[in-house]
C-alpha positions as MATLAB code, in Angstrom:
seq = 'XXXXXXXXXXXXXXXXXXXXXXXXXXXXXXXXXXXXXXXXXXXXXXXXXXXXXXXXXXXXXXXXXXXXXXXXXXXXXXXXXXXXXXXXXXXXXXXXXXXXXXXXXXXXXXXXXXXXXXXXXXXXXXXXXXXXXXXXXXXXXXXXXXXXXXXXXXXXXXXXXXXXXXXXXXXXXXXXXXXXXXXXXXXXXXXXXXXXXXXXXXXXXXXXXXXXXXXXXXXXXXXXXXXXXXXXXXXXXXXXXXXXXXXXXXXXXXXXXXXXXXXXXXXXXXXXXXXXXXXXXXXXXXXXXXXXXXXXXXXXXXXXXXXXXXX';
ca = [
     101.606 -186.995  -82.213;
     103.132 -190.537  -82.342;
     100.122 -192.052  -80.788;
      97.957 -190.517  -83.577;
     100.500 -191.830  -85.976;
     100.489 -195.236  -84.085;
      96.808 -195.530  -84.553;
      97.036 -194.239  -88.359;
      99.182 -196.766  -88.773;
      97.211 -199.871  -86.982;
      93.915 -198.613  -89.258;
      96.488 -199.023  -92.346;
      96.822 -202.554  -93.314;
     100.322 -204.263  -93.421;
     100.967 -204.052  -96.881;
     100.119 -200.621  -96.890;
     103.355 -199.372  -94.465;
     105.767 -197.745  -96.297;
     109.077 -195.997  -96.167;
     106.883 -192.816  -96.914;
     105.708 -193.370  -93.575;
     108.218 -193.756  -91.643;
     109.598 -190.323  -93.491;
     106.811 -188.558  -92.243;
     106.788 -190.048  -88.987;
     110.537 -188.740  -88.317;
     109.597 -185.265  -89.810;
     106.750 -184.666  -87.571;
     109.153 -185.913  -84.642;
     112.117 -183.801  -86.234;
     109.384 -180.422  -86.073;
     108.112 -181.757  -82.407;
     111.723 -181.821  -81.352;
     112.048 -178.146  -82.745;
     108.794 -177.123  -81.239;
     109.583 -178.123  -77.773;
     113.450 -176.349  -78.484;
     111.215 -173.307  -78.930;
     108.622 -173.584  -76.689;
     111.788 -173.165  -74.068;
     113.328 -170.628  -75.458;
     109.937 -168.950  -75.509;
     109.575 -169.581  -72.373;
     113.217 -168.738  -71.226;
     112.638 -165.298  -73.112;
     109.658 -165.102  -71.599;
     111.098 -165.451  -67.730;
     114.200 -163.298  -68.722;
     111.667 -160.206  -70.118;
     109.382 -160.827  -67.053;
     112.530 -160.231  -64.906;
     113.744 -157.192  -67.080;
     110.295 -155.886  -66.386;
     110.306 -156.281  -62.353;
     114.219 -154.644  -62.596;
     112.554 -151.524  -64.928;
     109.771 -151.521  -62.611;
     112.094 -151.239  -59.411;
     114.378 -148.865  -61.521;
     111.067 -146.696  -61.584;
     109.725 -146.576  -58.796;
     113.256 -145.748  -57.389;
     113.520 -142.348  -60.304;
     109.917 -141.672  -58.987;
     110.770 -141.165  -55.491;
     114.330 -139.834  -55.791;
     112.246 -137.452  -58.684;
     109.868 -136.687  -55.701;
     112.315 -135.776  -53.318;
     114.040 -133.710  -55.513;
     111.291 -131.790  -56.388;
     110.398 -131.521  -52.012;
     113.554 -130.536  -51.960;
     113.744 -128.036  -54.306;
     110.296 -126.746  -53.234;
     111.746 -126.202  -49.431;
     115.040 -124.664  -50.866;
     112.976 -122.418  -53.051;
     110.777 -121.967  -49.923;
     114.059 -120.892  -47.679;
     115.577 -118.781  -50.336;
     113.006 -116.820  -50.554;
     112.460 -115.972  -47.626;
     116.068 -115.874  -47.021;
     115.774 -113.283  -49.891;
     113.009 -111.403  -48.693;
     114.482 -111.221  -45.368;
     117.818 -109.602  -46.922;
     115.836 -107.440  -49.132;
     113.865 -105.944  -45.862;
     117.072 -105.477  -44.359;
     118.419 -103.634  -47.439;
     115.236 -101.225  -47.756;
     115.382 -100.895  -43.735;
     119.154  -99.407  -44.602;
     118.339  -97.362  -48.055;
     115.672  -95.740  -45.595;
     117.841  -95.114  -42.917;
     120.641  -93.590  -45.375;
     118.167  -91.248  -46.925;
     116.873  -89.829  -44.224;
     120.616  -89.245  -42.817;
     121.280  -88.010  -46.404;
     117.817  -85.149  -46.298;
     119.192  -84.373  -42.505;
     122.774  -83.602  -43.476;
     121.357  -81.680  -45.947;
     118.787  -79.539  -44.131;
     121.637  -78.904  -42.215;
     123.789  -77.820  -44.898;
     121.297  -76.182  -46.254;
     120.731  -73.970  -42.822;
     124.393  -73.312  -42.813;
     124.443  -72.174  -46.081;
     121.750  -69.949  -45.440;
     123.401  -68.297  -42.185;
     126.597  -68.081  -44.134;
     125.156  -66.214  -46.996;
     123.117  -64.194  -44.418;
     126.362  -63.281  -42.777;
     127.985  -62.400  -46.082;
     125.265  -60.317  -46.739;
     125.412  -58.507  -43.341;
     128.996  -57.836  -44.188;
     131.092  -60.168  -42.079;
     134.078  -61.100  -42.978;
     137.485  -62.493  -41.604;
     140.005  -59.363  -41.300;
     142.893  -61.808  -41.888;
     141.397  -63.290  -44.576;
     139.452  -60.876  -47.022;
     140.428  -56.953  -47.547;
     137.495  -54.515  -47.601;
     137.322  -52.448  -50.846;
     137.034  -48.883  -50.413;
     136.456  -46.344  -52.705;
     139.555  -43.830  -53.018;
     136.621  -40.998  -53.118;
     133.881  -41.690  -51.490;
     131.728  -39.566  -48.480;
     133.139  -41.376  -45.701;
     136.487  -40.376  -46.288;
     135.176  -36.874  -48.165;
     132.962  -36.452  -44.450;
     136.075  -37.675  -42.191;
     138.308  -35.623  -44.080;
     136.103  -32.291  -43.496;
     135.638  -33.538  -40.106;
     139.520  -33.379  -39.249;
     139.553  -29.975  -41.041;
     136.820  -28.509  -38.594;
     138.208  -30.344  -35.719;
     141.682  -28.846  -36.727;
     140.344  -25.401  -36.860;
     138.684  -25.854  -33.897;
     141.701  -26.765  -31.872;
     143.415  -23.788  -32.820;
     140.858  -21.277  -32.131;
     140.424  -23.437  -28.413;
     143.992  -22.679  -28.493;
     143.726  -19.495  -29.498;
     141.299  -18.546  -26.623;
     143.528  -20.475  -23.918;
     145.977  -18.001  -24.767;
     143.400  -14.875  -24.433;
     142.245  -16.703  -21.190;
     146.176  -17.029  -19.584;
     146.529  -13.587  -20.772;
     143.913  -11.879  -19.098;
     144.737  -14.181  -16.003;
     148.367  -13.033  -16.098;
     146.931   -8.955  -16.383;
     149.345   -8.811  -19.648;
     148.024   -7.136  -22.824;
     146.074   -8.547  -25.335;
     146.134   -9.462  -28.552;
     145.600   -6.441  -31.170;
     141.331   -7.270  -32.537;
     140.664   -9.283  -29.214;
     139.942   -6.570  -26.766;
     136.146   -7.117  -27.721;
     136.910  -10.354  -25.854;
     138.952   -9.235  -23.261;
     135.649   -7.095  -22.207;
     133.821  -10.667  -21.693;
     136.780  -12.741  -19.966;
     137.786  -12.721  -16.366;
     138.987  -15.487  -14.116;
     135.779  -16.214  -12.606;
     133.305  -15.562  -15.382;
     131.771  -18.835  -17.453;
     133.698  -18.949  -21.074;
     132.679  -16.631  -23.580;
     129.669  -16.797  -26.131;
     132.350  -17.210  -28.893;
     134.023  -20.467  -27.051;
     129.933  -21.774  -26.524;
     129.573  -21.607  -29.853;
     132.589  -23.021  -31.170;
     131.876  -25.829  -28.484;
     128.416  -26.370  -30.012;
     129.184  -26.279  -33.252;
     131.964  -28.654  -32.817;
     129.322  -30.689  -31.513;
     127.101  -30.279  -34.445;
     129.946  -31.072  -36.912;
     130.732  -34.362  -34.903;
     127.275  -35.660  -35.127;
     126.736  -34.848  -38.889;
     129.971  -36.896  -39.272;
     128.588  -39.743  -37.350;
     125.345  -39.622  -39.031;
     126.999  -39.627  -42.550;
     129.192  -42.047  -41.773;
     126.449  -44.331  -40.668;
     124.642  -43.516  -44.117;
     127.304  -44.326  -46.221;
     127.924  -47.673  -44.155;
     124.064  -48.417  -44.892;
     124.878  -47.564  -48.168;
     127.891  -49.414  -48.872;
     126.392  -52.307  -46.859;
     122.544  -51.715  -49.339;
     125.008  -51.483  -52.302;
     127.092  -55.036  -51.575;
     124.022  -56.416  -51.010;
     121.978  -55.423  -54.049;
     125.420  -56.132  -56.215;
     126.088  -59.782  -54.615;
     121.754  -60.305  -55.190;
     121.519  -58.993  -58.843;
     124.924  -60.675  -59.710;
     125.608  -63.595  -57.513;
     129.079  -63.281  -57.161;
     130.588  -62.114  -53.709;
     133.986  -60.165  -54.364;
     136.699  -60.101  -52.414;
     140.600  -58.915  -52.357;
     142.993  -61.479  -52.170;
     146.247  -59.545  -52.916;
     147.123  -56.713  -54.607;
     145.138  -56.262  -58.007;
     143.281  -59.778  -57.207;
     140.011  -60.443  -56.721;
     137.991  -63.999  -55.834;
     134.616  -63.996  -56.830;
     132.605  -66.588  -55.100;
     129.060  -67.699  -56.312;
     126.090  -68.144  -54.183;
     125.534  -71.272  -55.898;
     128.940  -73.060  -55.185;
     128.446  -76.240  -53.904;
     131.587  -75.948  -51.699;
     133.123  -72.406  -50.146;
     136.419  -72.850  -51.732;
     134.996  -73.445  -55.448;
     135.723  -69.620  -56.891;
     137.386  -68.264  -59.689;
     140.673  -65.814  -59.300;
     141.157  -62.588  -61.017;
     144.077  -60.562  -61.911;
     144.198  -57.214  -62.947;
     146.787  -56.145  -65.598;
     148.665  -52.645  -65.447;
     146.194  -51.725  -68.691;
     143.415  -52.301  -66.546;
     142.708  -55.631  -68.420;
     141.468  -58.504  -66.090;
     142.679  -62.369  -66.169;
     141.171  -65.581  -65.072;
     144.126  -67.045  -62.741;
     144.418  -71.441  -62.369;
     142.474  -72.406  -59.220;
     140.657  -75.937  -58.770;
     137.753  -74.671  -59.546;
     138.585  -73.307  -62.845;
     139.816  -76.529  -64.151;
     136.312  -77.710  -64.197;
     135.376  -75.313  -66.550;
     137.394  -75.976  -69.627;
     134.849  -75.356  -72.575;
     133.479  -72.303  -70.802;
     136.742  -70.796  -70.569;
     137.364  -71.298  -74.464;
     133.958  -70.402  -75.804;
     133.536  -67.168  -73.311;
     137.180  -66.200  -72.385;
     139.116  -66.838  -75.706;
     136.911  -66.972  -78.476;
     133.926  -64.643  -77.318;
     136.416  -62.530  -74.861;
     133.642  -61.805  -72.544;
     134.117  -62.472  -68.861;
     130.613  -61.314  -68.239;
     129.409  -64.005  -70.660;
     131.633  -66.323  -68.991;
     130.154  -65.624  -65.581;
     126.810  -65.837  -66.251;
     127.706  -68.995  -68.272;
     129.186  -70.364  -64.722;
     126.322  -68.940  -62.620;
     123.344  -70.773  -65.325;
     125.878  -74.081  -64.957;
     125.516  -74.191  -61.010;
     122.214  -73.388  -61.138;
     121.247  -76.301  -63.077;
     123.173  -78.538  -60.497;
     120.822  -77.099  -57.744;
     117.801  -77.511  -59.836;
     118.551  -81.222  -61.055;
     119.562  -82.277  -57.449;
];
């Protein structure tokens, strides 16, 4: 710039320099002074940015590979926990398996044991010590047993009656006034009379007609439990005196039953047992608004029904 003023200035003549000039001149060196002050700071800007720029650069490339192993690593932990998980979940099937099929064969079992227990029932075992037999106060067992003893009584005393006739004639004394008809027959080594024969045979007869109706009324008794614990579903048993447990074939466990008591007016009432707790709103709909245990049984009989059916 000052050599192009220089040679301005050598073209100009003498006279024709002028403090204009030299204004101008220190002007243009005042803006080449300022131009050069920025050029540097361009430039100084210019190296600092550049720098800036390798540091983001760096800073980059370093969030790209710690991004990058971040996302390996998450990609192998996602890797291990699911297999980890699928490994645990096996195992966890492999054990729900197992406990159902213990769970079907406990209760195959349960169910077999159920079956030989009502089986049992039905057949008409019982524990002695436990359960009382109910008899009827007339029935033909004791109507047969009774006429039994009555022939068997009778019997004895005409066998007794004809031991005397027989030590009589044995002894040569005198007979008894309407026996001489059998004192014809009798001697000591003569068989025993037609008449003792036929007692003998007919106390024969009378013993097996006793035995045979006492084996029909136990079939009968036994048919008549049965067809009473079928139709009903209750099994009925003495406890006590004037109590009576009634057991349902559909109990879950042997002990769930319900305890009656009868009243001296013949009037029956649901005693407290475990079981009976349970059954709350049946016992105030059936027993004391409805008063009908027969409602209130069949109510309990439909209830563990359902259980069976839903399980």
């Amino acid at each position: 710039m000052r050599a192009i003023l220089e040679s301005y200035d050598s073209e100009l003549a003498p006279t024709e320099y002028t403090p204009q000039l030299n204004r101008r001149l220190r002007e243009a060196e005042d803006i080449l002074q300022k131009t050069q002050s920025h050029n540097v700071e361009m430039e100084a800007q210019l190296t600092k940015a550049q720098e800036e720029t390798g540091t983001l650069k760096l800073q980059l490339q370093t969030v790209e590979l710690e991004l990058e192993s971040l996302k390996k690593h998450q990609a192998s932990a996602a890797d291990s926990n699911t297999s980890g998980t699928k490994e645990e979940l096996s195992i966890l099937r492999q054990k729900i398996e197992d406990l159902e099929s213990e769970r079907q064969r406990l209760e195959e079992q349960n169910n077999i044991l159920e079956m030989r227990l009502e089986r049992h029932m039905l057949q008409g075992d019982y524990d002695p010590i436990k359960t009382r037999v109910l008899h009827f106060k007339m029935n033909p067992t004791t109507i047969a047993k009774q006429q039994r003893q009555q022939d068997i009584d009778a019997l004895r005393e005409e066998v007794t009656r004809l031991s005397e006739l027989v030590r009589s004639q044995k002894e040569g004394g005198a007979m008894v006034q309407g026996d001489s008809s059998i004192n014809a027959s009798l001697s000591p080594s003569l068989p025993p009379s037609k008449e003792v024969v036929d007692l003998r045979k007919q106390m024969e007869i009378l013993e097996l007609r006793n035995q045979r109706l006492k084996e029909v009324f136990q079939s009968k008794i036994q048919e008549f439990r049965t067809v009473c614990y079928v139709l009903t579903g209750y099994q009925i048993d003495i406890t006590t005196e004037n109590q009576y447990r009634l057991t349902s074939v559909y109990v879950e466990h042997m002990d769930d039953s319900l305890l009656f008591k009868k009243g001296s007016n013949g009037s029956m009432q649901l005693m407290e047992t475990v079981f009976s707790k349970t059954l709350g709103e049946m016992m105030a709909l059936h027993l004391h608004h409805q008063k009908s245990i027969p409602a209130f049984l069949s109510a309990v009989t439909l209830d563990l029904f359902s259980r069976q059916t839903i399980i």
